[in-house]
């Protein structure tokens, strides 16, 4: 019995030992990538909805985008400028929902343009802050690989 308990303790120690900071950062990075990939997928769906005037698709995809901005992974950056970009993104998604409810395709198209601009501005901001710290900016190869992966 004592041996069994010792074994159990050892097993727990081994499992717990995996929680070193490097593994933690890696796991977190993976989750962030997942949220960002979801973001790309939903914004592609919005575009699809606009292209075929599927207002329900526009509305649900924009709603999913707003939900993503509430996740811990999205909010990992806590600078005021990141928050401003997040608010711009959210506002554009909210406008998209409103325009879709009104079945206003031109309004939805404009809101999609605002949404896309907010993607670009936030990424630009991220690149600039990274450049200031060097090395490492958004890895474009990774972005393209991801785009291929999330094709519906
Ligand atoms: C408020 C800031 C912000 C906005 C707005 C934003 N993103 Fe991002 N995006 C990030 C962050 C943070 C990452 C994580 C990678 C990084 O830190 O470079 C990221 C990464 C990505 C990636 C790469 C994922 C990877 O694992 O390398 C894609 C693709 C992407 N975003 C698409 C979009 C699209 C499409 C939009 C607009 C519909 C958008 N983003 C809007 C902050 C933002």
PDB file of N, CA and C and ligand atoms in Angstrom, residues 29-30 32-44 65 69 73-77 81-90 112 114-123 125-127 130 136-144 146-147 150, ligand 1:
ATOM      1  N   UNK A  29       0.819  30.463 -26.194  1.00  0.00           N
ATOM      2  CA  UNK A  29       0.994  30.908 -27.565  1.00  0.00           C
ATOM      3  C   UNK A  29       0.089  30.147 -28.505  1.00  0.00           C
ATOM      4  N   UNK A  30      -0.043  28.849 -28.266  1.00  0.00           N
ATOM      5  CA  UNK A  30      -0.900  28.009 -29.106  1.00  0.00           C
ATOM      6  C   UNK A  30      -2.351  28.446 -29.007  1.00  0.00           C
ATOM      7  N   UNK A  32      -3.456  31.399 -28.172  1.00  0.00           N
ATOM      8  CA  UNK A  32      -3.596  32.707 -28.819  1.00  0.00           C
ATOM      9  C   UNK A  32      -3.737  32.500 -30.323  1.00  0.00           C
ATOM     10  N   UNK A  33      -2.867  31.657 -30.887  1.00  0.00           N
ATOM     11  CA  UNK A  33      -2.938  31.369 -32.327  1.00  0.00           C
ATOM     12  C   UNK A  33      -4.312  30.840 -32.704  1.00  0.00           C
ATOM     13  N   UNK A  34      -4.866  30.006 -31.839  1.00  0.00           N
ATOM     14  CA  UNK A  34      -6.168  29.411 -32.131  1.00  0.00           C
ATOM     15  C   UNK A  34      -7.246  30.493 -32.198  1.00  0.00           C
ATOM     16  N   UNK A  35      -7.223  31.394 -31.228  1.00  0.00           N
ATOM     17  CA  UNK A  35      -8.202  32.479 -31.199  1.00  0.00           C
ATOM     18  C   UNK A  35      -8.038  33.365 -32.433  1.00  0.00           C
ATOM     19  N   UNK A  36      -6.772  33.635 -32.805  1.00  0.00           N
ATOM     20  CA  UNK A  36      -6.528  34.498 -33.959  1.00  0.00           C
ATOM     21  C   UNK A  36      -6.959  33.801 -35.249  1.00  0.00           C
ATOM     22  N   UNK A  37      -6.797  32.493 -35.319  1.00  0.00           N
ATOM     23  CA  UNK A  37      -7.240  31.741 -36.499  1.00  0.00           C
ATOM     24  C   UNK A  37      -8.762  31.768 -36.605  1.00  0.00           C
ATOM     25  N   UNK A  38      -9.420  31.669 -35.462  1.00  0.00           N
ATOM     26  CA  UNK A  38     -10.883  31.752 -35.430  1.00  0.00           C
ATOM     27  C   UNK A  38     -11.338  33.112 -35.961  1.00  0.00           C
ATOM     28  N   UNK A  39     -10.574  34.137 -35.557  1.00  0.00           N
ATOM     29  CA  UNK A  39     -10.884  35.508 -35.977  1.00  0.00           C
ATOM     30  C   UNK A  39     -10.857  35.611 -37.506  1.00  0.00           C
ATOM     31  N   UNK A  40      -9.829  35.035 -38.101  1.00  0.00           N
ATOM     32  CA  UNK A  40      -9.701  35.066 -39.556  1.00  0.00           C
ATOM     33  C   UNK A  40     -10.876  34.333 -40.201  1.00  0.00           C
ATOM     34  N   UNK A  41     -11.230  33.189 -39.623  1.00  0.00           N
ATOM     35  CA  UNK A  41     -12.313  32.370 -40.168  1.00  0.00           C
ATOM     36  C   UNK A  41     -13.634  33.148 -40.150  1.00  0.00           C
ATOM     37  N   UNK A  42     -13.933  33.767 -39.001  1.00  0.00           N
ATOM     38  CA  UNK A  42     -15.207  34.488 -38.898  1.00  0.00           C
ATOM     39  C   UNK A  42     -15.225  35.722 -39.797  1.00  0.00           C
ATOM     40  N   UNK A  43     -14.070  36.372 -39.956  1.00  0.00           N
ATOM     41  CA  UNK A  43     -14.099  37.561 -40.822  1.00  0.00           C
ATOM     42  C   UNK A  43     -14.247  37.142 -42.283  1.00  0.00           C
ATOM     43  N   UNK A  44     -13.718  35.968 -42.622  1.00  0.00           N
ATOM     44  CA  UNK A  44     -13.940  35.465 -43.989  1.00  0.00           C
ATOM     45  C   UNK A  44     -15.421  35.152 -44.205  1.00  0.00           C
ATOM     46  N   UNK A  65     -17.172  37.333 -33.720  1.00  0.00           N
ATOM     47  CA  UNK A  65     -15.966  38.169 -33.632  1.00  0.00           C
ATOM     48  C   UNK A  65     -15.967  38.964 -32.327  1.00  0.00           C
ATOM     49  N   UNK A  69     -13.285  38.875 -28.834  1.00  0.00           N
ATOM     50  CA  UNK A  69     -12.562  39.995 -28.204  1.00  0.00           C
ATOM     51  C   UNK A  69     -12.683  39.953 -26.682  1.00  0.00           C
ATOM     52  N   UNK A  73      -7.289  35.256 -24.254  1.00  0.00           N
ATOM     53  CA  UNK A  73      -6.229  35.233 -25.261  1.00  0.00           C
ATOM     54  C   UNK A  73      -6.192  36.536 -26.043  1.00  0.00           C
ATOM     55  N   UNK A  74      -7.389  37.051 -26.369  1.00  0.00           N
ATOM     56  CA  UNK A  74      -7.426  38.319 -27.107  1.00  0.00           C
ATOM     57  C   UNK A  74      -6.876  39.441 -26.235  1.00  0.00           C
ATOM     58  N   UNK A  75      -7.238  39.398 -24.973  1.00  0.00           N
ATOM     59  CA  UNK A  75      -6.891  40.510 -24.078  1.00  0.00           C
ATOM     60  C   UNK A  75      -5.505  40.380 -23.452  1.00  0.00           C
ATOM     61  N   UNK A  76      -4.657  39.573 -24.080  1.00  0.00           N
ATOM     62  CA  UNK A  76      -3.323  39.359 -23.490  1.00  0.00           C
ATOM     63  C   UNK A  76      -2.474  40.634 -23.507  1.00  0.00           C
ATOM     64  N   UNK A  77      -2.783  41.523 -24.452  1.00  0.00           N
ATOM     65  CA  UNK A  77      -2.064  42.789 -24.540  1.00  0.00           C
ATOM     66  C   UNK A  77      -2.855  43.836 -23.771  1.00  0.00           C
ATOM     67  N   UNK A  81      -3.289  51.514 -26.177  1.00  0.00           N
ATOM     68  CA  UNK A  81      -3.478  51.560 -27.634  1.00  0.00           C
ATOM     69  C   UNK A  81      -4.069  50.261 -28.160  1.00  0.00           C
ATOM     70  N   UNK A  82      -3.668  49.168 -27.561  1.00  0.00           N
ATOM     71  CA  UNK A  82      -4.250  47.872 -27.957  1.00  0.00           C
ATOM     72  C   UNK A  82      -5.748  47.883 -27.658  1.00  0.00           C
ATOM     73  N   UNK A  83      -6.088  48.469 -26.527  1.00  0.00           N
ATOM     74  CA  UNK A  83      -7.487  48.550 -26.123  1.00  0.00           C
ATOM     75  C   UNK A  83      -8.286  49.417 -27.106  1.00  0.00           C
ATOM     76  N   UNK A  84      -7.671  50.515 -27.535  1.00  0.00           N
ATOM     77  CA  UNK A  84      -8.337  51.383 -28.511  1.00  0.00           C
ATOM     78  C   UNK A  84      -8.600  50.615 -29.802  1.00  0.00           C
ATOM     79  N   UNK A  85      -7.590  49.863 -30.255  1.00  0.00           N
ATOM     80  CA  UNK A  85      -7.770  49.078 -31.481  1.00  0.00           C
ATOM     81  C   UNK A  85      -8.858  48.027 -31.295  1.00  0.00           C
ATOM     82  N   UNK A  86      -8.878  47.426 -30.128  1.00  0.00           N
ATOM     83  CA  UNK A  86      -9.925  46.433 -29.844  1.00  0.00           C
ATOM     84  C   UNK A  86     -11.298  47.092 -29.881  1.00  0.00           C
ATOM     85  N   UNK A  87     -11.407  48.276 -29.310  1.00  0.00           N
ATOM     86  CA  UNK A  87     -12.702  48.976 -29.319  1.00  0.00           C
ATOM     87  C   UNK A  87     -13.137  49.334 -30.739  1.00  0.00           C
ATOM     88  N   UNK A  88     -12.192  49.764 -31.571  1.00  0.00           N
ATOM     89  CA  UNK A  88     -12.522  50.078 -32.970  1.00  0.00           C
ATOM     90  C   UNK A  88     -13.060  48.825 -33.680  1.00  0.00           C
ATOM     91  N   UNK A  89     -12.355  47.718 -33.419  1.00  0.00           N
ATOM     92  CA  UNK A  89     -12.732  46.439 -34.025  1.00  0.00           C
ATOM     93  C   UNK A  89     -14.158  46.051 -33.593  1.00  0.00           C
ATOM     94  N   UNK A  90     -14.405  46.181 -32.303  1.00  0.00           N
ATOM     95  CA  UNK A  90     -15.715  45.820 -31.752  1.00  0.00           C
ATOM     96  C   UNK A  90     -16.822  46.706 -32.314  1.00  0.00           C
ATOM     97  N   UNK A 112     -17.617  46.506 -43.002  1.00  0.00           N
ATOM     98  CA  UNK A 112     -16.575  45.484 -43.195  1.00  0.00           C
ATOM     99  C   UNK A 112     -15.238  46.150 -43.519  1.00  0.00           C
ATOM    100  N   UNK A 114     -14.356  49.076 -42.427  1.00  0.00           N
ATOM    101  CA  UNK A 114     -13.877  49.593 -41.129  1.00  0.00           C
ATOM    102  C   UNK A 114     -13.245  48.480 -40.312  1.00  0.00           C
ATOM    103  N   UNK A 115     -13.891  47.317 -40.352  1.00  0.00           N
ATOM    104  CA  UNK A 115     -13.369  46.171 -39.602  1.00  0.00           C
ATOM    105  C   UNK A 115     -11.978  45.793 -40.110  1.00  0.00           C
ATOM    106  N   UNK A 116     -11.852  45.716 -41.423  1.00  0.00           N
ATOM    107  CA  UNK A 116     -10.560  45.353 -42.020  1.00  0.00           C
ATOM    108  C   UNK A 116      -9.490  46.388 -41.673  1.00  0.00           C
ATOM    109  N   UNK A 117      -9.891  47.671 -41.705  1.00  0.00           N
ATOM    110  CA  UNK A 117      -8.919  48.713 -41.344  1.00  0.00           C
ATOM    111  C   UNK A 117      -8.453  48.528 -39.913  1.00  0.00           C
ATOM    112  N   UNK A 118      -9.369  48.103 -39.051  1.00  0.00           N
ATOM    113  CA  UNK A 118      -8.967  47.923 -37.653  1.00  0.00           C
ATOM    114  C   UNK A 118      -8.008  46.740 -37.510  1.00  0.00           C
ATOM    115  N   UNK A 119      -8.152  45.700 -38.352  1.00  0.00           N
ATOM    116  CA  UNK A 119      -7.184  44.579 -38.338  1.00  0.00           C
ATOM    117  C   UNK A 119      -5.803  45.145 -38.667  1.00  0.00           C
ATOM    118  N   UNK A 120      -5.789  45.911 -39.748  1.00  0.00           N
ATOM    119  CA  UNK A 120      -4.507  46.411 -40.243  1.00  0.00           C
ATOM    120  C   UNK A 120      -3.847  47.335 -39.221  1.00  0.00           C
ATOM    121  N   UNK A 121      -4.638  48.227 -38.645  1.00  0.00           N
ATOM    122  CA  UNK A 121      -4.066  49.184 -37.686  1.00  0.00           C
ATOM    123  C   UNK A 121      -3.519  48.491 -36.444  1.00  0.00           C
ATOM    124  N   UNK A 122      -4.243  47.504 -35.954  1.00  0.00           N
ATOM    125  CA  UNK A 122      -3.768  46.827 -34.742  1.00  0.00           C
ATOM    126  C   UNK A 122      -2.489  46.038 -35.043  1.00  0.00           C
ATOM    127  N   UNK A 123      -2.473  45.354 -36.191  1.00  0.00           N
ATOM    128  CA  UNK A 123      -1.276  44.575 -36.540  1.00  0.00           C
ATOM    129  C   UNK A 123      -0.069  45.493 -36.764  1.00  0.00           C
ATOM    130  N   UNK A 125       0.388  48.323 -35.330  1.00  0.00           N
ATOM    131  CA  UNK A 125       0.802  48.730 -33.986  1.00  0.00           C
ATOM    132  C   UNK A 125       1.663  47.631 -33.342  1.00  0.00           C
ATOM    133  N   UNK A 126       1.207  46.373 -33.497  1.00  0.00           N
ATOM    134  CA  UNK A 126       1.967  45.261 -32.905  1.00  0.00           C
ATOM    135  C   UNK A 126       3.358  45.164 -33.521  1.00  0.00           C
ATOM    136  N   UNK A 127       3.404  45.327 -34.851  1.00  0.00           N
ATOM    137  CA  UNK A 127       4.702  45.249 -35.526  1.00  0.00           C
ATOM    138  C   UNK A 127       5.637  46.352 -35.055  1.00  0.00           C
ATOM    139  N   UNK A 130       6.922  45.653 -31.670  1.00  0.00           N
ATOM    140  CA  UNK A 130       7.908  44.561 -31.729  1.00  0.00           C
ATOM    141  C   UNK A 130       9.231  45.080 -32.290  1.00  0.00           C
ATOM    142  N   UNK A 136      11.680  39.804 -33.991  1.00  0.00           N
ATOM    143  CA  UNK A 136      10.386  39.158 -33.992  1.00  0.00           C
ATOM    144  C   UNK A 136       9.244  40.095 -34.321  1.00  0.00           C
ATOM    145  N   UNK A 137       8.631  39.880 -35.484  1.00  0.00           N
ATOM    146  CA  UNK A 137       7.397  40.593 -35.788  1.00  0.00           C
ATOM    147  C   UNK A 137       6.447  39.530 -36.328  1.00  0.00           C
ATOM    148  N   UNK A 138       5.280  39.939 -36.811  1.00  0.00           N
ATOM    149  CA  UNK A 138       4.325  38.935 -37.281  1.00  0.00           C
ATOM    150  C   UNK A 138       4.987  38.109 -38.393  1.00  0.00           C
ATOM    151  N   UNK A 139       4.928  36.811 -38.238  1.00  0.00           N
ATOM    152  CA  UNK A 139       5.554  35.902 -39.184  1.00  0.00           C
ATOM    153  C   UNK A 139       4.577  35.651 -40.337  1.00  0.00           C
ATOM    154  N   UNK A 140       4.852  36.261 -41.496  1.00  0.00           N
ATOM    155  CA  UNK A 140       3.899  36.189 -42.603  1.00  0.00           C
ATOM    156  C   UNK A 140       3.715  34.775 -43.130  1.00  0.00           C
ATOM    157  N   UNK A 141       4.797  33.991 -43.121  1.00  0.00           N
ATOM    158  CA  UNK A 141       4.671  32.608 -43.583  1.00  0.00           C
ATOM    159  C   UNK A 141       3.641  31.871 -42.745  1.00  0.00           C
ATOM    160  N   UNK A 142       3.690  32.154 -41.451  1.00  0.00           N
ATOM    161  CA  UNK A 142       2.772  31.507 -40.527  1.00  0.00           C
ATOM    162  C   UNK A 142       1.339  31.953 -40.823  1.00  0.00           C
ATOM    163  N   UNK A 143       1.189  33.245 -41.104  1.00  0.00           N
ATOM    164  CA  UNK A 143      -0.144  33.785 -41.386  1.00  0.00           C
ATOM    165  C   UNK A 143      -0.726  33.118 -42.632  1.00  0.00           C
ATOM    166  N   UNK A 144       0.100  32.977 -43.679  1.00  0.00           N
ATOM    167  CA  UNK A 144      -0.406  32.373 -44.910  1.00  0.00           C
ATOM    168  C   UNK A 144      -0.719  30.900 -44.721  1.00  0.00           C
ATOM    169  N   UNK A 146      -1.700  29.603 -42.051  1.00  0.00           N
ATOM    170  CA  UNK A 146      -2.919  29.586 -41.259  1.00  0.00           C
ATOM    171  C   UNK A 146      -4.137  29.822 -42.139  1.00  0.00           C
ATOM    172  N   UNK A 147      -4.002  30.756 -43.071  1.00  0.00           N
ATOM    173  CA  UNK A 147      -5.102  31.069 -43.976  1.00  0.00           C
ATOM    174  C   UNK A 147      -5.490  29.823 -44.756  1.00  0.00           C
ATOM    175  N   UNK A 150      -7.475  27.418 -42.534  1.00  0.00           N
ATOM    176  CA  UNK A 150      -8.843  27.742 -42.126  1.00  0.00           C
ATOM    177  C   UNK A 150      -9.797  27.906 -43.308  1.00  0.00           C
TER     178      UNK A 150
HETATM  179  C1  LIG B   1      -6.763  44.703 -31.217  1.00  0.00           C
HETATM  180  C2  LIG B   1      -5.727  44.071 -31.987  1.00  0.00           C
HETATM  181  C3  LIG B   1      -6.049  43.183 -33.148  1.00  0.00           C
HETATM  182  C4  LIG B   1      -7.015  43.356 -34.102  1.00  0.00           C
HETATM  183  C5  LIG B   1      -8.052  44.447 -34.244  1.00  0.00           C
HETATM  184  C6  LIG B   1      -6.854  42.259 -35.018  1.00  0.00           C
HETATM  185  N1  LIG B   1      -5.822  41.440 -34.616  1.00  0.00           N
HETATM  186 FE1  LIG B   1      -5.098  39.818 -35.601  1.00  0.00          FE
HETATM  187  N2  LIG B   1      -3.697  39.549 -34.162  1.00  0.00           N
HETATM  188  C7  LIG B   1      -3.600  40.282 -33.004  1.00  0.00           C
HETATM  189  C8  LIG B   1      -2.636  39.650 -32.122  1.00  0.00           C
HETATM  190  C9  LIG B   1      -2.256  40.116 -30.730  1.00  0.00           C
HETATM  191  C10 LIG B   1      -2.140  38.517 -32.807  1.00  0.00           C
HETATM  192  C11 LIG B   1      -1.156  37.466 -32.251  1.00  0.00           C
HETATM  193  C12 LIG B   1       0.105  37.419 -32.992  1.00  0.00           C
HETATM  194  C13 LIG B   1       0.992  38.557 -32.637  1.00  0.00           C
HETATM  195  O1  LIG B   1       1.000  38.969 -31.461  1.00  0.00           O
HETATM  196  O2  LIG B   1       1.711  38.981 -33.529  1.00  0.00           O
HETATM  197  C14 LIG B   1      -2.806  38.503 -34.096  1.00  0.00           C
HETATM  198  C15 LIG B   1      -2.572  37.563 -35.076  1.00  0.00           C
HETATM  199  C16 LIG B   1      -3.310  37.401 -36.218  1.00  0.00           C
HETATM  200  C17 LIG B   1      -3.054  36.403 -37.228  1.00  0.00           C
HETATM  201  C18 LIG B   1      -1.877  35.410 -37.211  1.00  0.00           C
HETATM  202  C19 LIG B   1      -2.052  34.322 -36.205  1.00  0.00           C
HETATM  203  C20 LIG B   1      -0.723  33.609 -35.888  1.00  0.00           C
HETATM  204  O3  LIG B   1      -0.802  32.645 -35.158  1.00  0.00           O
HETATM  205  O4  LIG B   1       0.359  34.041 -36.297  1.00  0.00           O
HETATM  206  C21 LIG B   1      -4.027  36.550 -38.192  1.00  0.00           C
HETATM  207  C22 LIG B   1      -4.204  35.729 -39.454  1.00  0.00           C
HETATM  208  C23 LIG B   1      -4.882  37.652 -37.774  1.00  0.00           C
HETATM  209  N3  LIG B   1      -4.399  38.157 -36.572  1.00  0.00           N
HETATM  210  C24 LIG B   1      -5.978  38.127 -38.479  1.00  0.00           C
HETATM  211  C25 LIG B   1      -6.725  39.231 -38.124  1.00  0.00           C
HETATM  212  C26 LIG B   1      -7.870  39.719 -38.870  1.00  0.00           C
HETATM  213  C27 LIG B   1      -8.398  39.089 -40.157  1.00  0.00           C
HETATM  214  C28 LIG B   1      -8.345  40.804 -38.195  1.00  0.00           C
HETATM  215  C29 LIG B   1      -9.530  41.646 -38.517  1.00  0.00           C
HETATM  216  C30 LIG B   1     -10.764  41.021 -38.897  1.00  0.00           C
HETATM  217  C31 LIG B   1      -7.484  41.023 -37.036  1.00  0.00           C
HETATM  218  N4  LIG B   1      -6.530  40.043 -37.032  1.00  0.00           N
HETATM  219  C32 LIG B   1      -7.640  42.060 -36.134  1.00  0.00           C
HETATM  220  C33 LIG B   1      -4.285  41.425 -32.706  1.00  0.00           C
HETATM  221  C34 LIG B   1      -5.311  41.970 -33.465  1.00  0.00           C
END
